[in-house]
C-alpha positions in Angstrom: -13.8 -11.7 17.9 -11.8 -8.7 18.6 -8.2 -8.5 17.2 -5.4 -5.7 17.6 -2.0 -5.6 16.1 0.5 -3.7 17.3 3.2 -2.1 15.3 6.7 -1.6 16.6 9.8 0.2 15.1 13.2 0.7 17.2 17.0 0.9 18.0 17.4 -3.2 18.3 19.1 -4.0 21.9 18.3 -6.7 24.1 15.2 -7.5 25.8 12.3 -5.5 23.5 10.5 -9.3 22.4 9.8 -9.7 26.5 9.0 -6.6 27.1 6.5 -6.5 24.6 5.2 -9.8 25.5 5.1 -9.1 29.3 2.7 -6.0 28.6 0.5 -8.2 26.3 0.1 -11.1 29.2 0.1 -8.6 31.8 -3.0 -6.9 29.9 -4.9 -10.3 29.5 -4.0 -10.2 25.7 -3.5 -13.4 23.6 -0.5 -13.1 20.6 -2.2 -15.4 17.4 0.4 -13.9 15.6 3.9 -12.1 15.4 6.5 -11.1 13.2 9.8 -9.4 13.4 12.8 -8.4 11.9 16.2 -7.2 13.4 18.1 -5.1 10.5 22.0 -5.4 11.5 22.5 -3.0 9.1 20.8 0.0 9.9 20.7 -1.2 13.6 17.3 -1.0 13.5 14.1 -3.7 14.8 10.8 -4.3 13.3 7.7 -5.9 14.9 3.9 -6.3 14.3 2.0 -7.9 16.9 -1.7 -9.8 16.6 -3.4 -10.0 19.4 -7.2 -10.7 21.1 -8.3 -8.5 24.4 -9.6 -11.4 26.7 -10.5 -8.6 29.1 -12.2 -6.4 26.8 -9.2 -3.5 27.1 -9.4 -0.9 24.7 -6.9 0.3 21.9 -6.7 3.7 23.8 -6.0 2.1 27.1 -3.4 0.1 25.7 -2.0 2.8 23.6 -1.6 4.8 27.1 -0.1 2.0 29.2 2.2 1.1 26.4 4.0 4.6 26.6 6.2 3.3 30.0 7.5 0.4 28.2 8.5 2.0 24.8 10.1 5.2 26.3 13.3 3.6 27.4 13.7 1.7 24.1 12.9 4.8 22.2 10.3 2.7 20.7 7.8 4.4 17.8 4.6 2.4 18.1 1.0 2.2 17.2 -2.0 0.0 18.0 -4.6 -0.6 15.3 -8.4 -2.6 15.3 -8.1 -5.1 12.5 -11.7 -4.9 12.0 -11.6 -0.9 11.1 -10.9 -0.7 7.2 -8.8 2.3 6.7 -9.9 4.5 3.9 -8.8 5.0 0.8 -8.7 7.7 -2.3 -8.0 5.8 -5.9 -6.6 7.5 -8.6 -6.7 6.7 -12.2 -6.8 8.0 -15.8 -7.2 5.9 -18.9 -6.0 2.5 -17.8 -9.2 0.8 -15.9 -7.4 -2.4 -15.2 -6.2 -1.7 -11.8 -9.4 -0.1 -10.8 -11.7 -2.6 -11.6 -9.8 -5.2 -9.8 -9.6 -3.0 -6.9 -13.3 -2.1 -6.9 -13.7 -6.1 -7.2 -11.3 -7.0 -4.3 -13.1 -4.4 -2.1 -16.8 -5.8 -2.9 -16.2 -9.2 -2.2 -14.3 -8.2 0.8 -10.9 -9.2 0.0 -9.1 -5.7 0.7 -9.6 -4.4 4.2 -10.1 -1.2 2.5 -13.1 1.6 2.3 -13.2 3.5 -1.1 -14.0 7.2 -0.2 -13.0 8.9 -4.2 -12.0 8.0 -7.1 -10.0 11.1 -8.9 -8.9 10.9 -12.6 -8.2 13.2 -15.2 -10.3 11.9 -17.4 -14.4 10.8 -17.6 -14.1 7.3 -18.8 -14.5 5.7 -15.3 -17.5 7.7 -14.2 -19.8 5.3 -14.6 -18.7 2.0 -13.0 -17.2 3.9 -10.1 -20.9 6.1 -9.6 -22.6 2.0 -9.9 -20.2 1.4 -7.4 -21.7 4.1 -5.1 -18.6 5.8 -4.4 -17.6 9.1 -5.3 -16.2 10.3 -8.1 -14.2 13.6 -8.9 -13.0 14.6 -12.5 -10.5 16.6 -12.4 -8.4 17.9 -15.0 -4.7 19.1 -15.0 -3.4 20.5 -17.5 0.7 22.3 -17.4 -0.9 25.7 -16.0 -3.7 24.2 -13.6 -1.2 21.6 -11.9 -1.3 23.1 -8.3 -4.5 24.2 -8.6 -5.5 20.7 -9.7 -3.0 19.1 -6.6 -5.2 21.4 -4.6 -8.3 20.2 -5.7 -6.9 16.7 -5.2 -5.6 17.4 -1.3 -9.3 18.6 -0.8 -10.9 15.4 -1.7 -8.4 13.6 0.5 -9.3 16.1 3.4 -12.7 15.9 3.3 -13.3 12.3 2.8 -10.5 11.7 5.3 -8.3 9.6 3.2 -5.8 7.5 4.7 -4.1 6.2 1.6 -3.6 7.5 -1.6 -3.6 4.7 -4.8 -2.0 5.7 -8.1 -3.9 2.7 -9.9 -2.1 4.0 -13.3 -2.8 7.5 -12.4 -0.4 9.4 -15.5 0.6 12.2 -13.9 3.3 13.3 -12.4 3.0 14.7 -8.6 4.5 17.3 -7.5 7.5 17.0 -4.8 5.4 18.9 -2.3 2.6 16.4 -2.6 4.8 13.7 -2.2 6.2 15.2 1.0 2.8 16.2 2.4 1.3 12.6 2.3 5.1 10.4 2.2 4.1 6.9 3.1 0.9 6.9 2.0 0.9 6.9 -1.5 1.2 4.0 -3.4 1.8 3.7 -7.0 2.0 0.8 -9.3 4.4 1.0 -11.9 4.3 -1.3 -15.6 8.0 -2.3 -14.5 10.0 -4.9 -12.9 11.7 -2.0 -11.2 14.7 -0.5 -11.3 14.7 -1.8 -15.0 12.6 -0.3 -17.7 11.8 3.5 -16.2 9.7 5.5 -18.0 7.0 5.8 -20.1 7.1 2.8 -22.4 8.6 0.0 -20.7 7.4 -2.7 -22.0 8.3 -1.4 -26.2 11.8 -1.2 -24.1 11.3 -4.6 -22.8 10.3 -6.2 -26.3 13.3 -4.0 -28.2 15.9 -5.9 -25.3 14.1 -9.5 -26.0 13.9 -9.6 -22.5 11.8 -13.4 -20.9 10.4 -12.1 -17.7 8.3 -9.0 -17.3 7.0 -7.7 -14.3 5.3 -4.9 -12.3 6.6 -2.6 -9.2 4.3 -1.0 -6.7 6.1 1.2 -4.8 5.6 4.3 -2.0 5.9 7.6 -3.9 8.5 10.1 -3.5 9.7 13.1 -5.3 12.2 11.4 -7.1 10.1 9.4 -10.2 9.9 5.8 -9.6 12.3 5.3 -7.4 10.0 5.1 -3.8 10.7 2.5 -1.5 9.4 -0.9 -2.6 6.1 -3.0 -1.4 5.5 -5.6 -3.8 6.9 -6.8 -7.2 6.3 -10.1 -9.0 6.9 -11.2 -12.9 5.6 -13.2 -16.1 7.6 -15.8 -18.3 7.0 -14.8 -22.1 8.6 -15.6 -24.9 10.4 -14.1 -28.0 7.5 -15.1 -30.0 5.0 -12.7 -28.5 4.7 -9.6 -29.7 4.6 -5.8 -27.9 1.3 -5.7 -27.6 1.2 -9.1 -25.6 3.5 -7.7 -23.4 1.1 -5.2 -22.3 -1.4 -7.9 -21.9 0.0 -9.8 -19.7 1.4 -7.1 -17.8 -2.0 -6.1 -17.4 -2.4 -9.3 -15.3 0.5 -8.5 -12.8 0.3 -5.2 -12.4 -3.3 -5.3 -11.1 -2.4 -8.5 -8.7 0.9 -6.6 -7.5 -1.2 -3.5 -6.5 -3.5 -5.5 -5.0 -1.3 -7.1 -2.7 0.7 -3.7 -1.8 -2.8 -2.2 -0.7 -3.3 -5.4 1.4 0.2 -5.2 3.1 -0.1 -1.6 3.9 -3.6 -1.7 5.0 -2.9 -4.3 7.5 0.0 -2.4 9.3 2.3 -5.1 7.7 4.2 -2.7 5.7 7.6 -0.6 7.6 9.5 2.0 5.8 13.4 1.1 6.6 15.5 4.1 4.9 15.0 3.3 0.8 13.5 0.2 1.7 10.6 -1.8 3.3 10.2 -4.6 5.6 6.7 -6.3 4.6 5.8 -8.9 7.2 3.9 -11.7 5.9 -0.1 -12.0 6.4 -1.7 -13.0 9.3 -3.8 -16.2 9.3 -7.2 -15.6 7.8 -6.1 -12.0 6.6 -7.2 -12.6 2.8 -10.4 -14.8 3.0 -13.1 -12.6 1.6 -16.7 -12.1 3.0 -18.1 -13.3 -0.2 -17.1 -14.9 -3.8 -18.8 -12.4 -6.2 
């Protein structure tokens, strides 16, 4: 069955729930599903839309007949196939934790995600990634090769035609015009219950403060260093008899889940950027069974 989703951001007023609505009727499309979100802050509304054709009306059709009704509600909007899986580039350097369980996720069908590259700074991934049949591009940066290496890295993302960027414990630092050139669509996980922890060594800080929850962040990238707006967080209980190095075990866990489910948000149009924040709808019905179990 075909299925659409709309995605909807605007100044909130009266009347933009009908007039979305009326359009979808009025086109012969059924809403299964629809969140939204009126920010009274920022004076702002947020909406995603599911939705089946019943007349067999195409995205570009709708896209164009859709531009009367946003206009006077200054509406930004896009219309999306839920069946297309957008494509993305992961990166990663000695951690593998977060990109087997991606690679895992994405065989079985569980991320609505293609794998186009994998880029790392380092070889130790070659192998399962090239078993995978998916690319993979070594390349090295170093404090004098940085933009050439940022080059070599916005080359791979042009040429396979990237939509996302994943920092799956990728330990380098991008540079700010990076960041700018591909804002929103980079998404890194960081070994953090964020804004607590920053840095390099978290958890050692974590064990030194005796703290009983740790977590994991995944967040858009930005130029300024782990402070992006936030998708996804969750935690784990531990206790004051486990050591450092079980912190980083179990943090393992989490981090990889926590990426996982940022990559699922954004890939299924669920995910808004709202100023230094995010509005991250819930999932549709049937949006994480998998095609298969292993």
């Amino acid at each position: 069955m075909t299925k659409y989703c709309l995605t909807v951001t605007c100044p909130s007023r009266r009347g933009i729930v009908a007039a979305i609505s009326t359009f979808l009727t009025d086109k012969t499309c059924n809403i299964t599903d629809a969140s939204q979100f009126d920010d009274q802050e920022t004076g702002y509304f947020f909406m995603r839309v599911s939705f089946t054709p019943e007349n067999g009306s195409d995205l570009a059709a709708l896209a164009e007949g859709f531009a009367e009704i946003a206009e006077p509600f200054g509406m930004t909007y896009e219309f999306h196939d839920e069946s297309r899986k957008m494509k993305v580039a992961i990166m990663v350097s000695r951690f593998g934790h977060c990109l087997n369980d991606l690679l895992y996720r994405v065989r079985i069908g569980a991320l609505p995600v293609e794998v186009v590259a994998v880029i790392s700074n380092h070889m130790d991934y070659q192998k399962p990634v090239v078993n995978a049949d998916i690319p993979f591009h070594c390349i090295k940066v170093t404090k004098d090769n940085k933009p050439q290496a940022e080059a070599a890295i916005m080359k791979v993302v042009e040429e396979t035609g990237a939509e996302l960027i994943v920092l799956a414990r990728y330990m380098q630092i991008l540079s700010d015009e990076m960041c700018q050139k591909m804002s929103g669509r980079i998404i890194n996980i960081h070994h953090s219950f964020l804004p607590s922890f920053k840095g390099a060594n978290p958890y050692k800080q974590a064990f030194e403060r005796g703290v009983k929850l740790i977590g994991a962040t995944s967040h858009y990238v930005t130029a300024d260093l782990d402070e992006g707006p936030i998708i996804e967080q969750d935690i784990v209980r531990i206790t004051h008899a486990q050591s450092a190095a079980d912190y980083v075990s179990l943090g393992r866990d989490v981090e990889s889940q926590v990426l996982a489910r940022a990559i699922h948000a954004h890939a299924h149009h669920r995910v808004f950027l709202n100023g230094n924040k995010t509005v991250v709808f819930p999932a549709s019905p049937g949006s994480y069974s998998s095609e298969r179990m292993g």
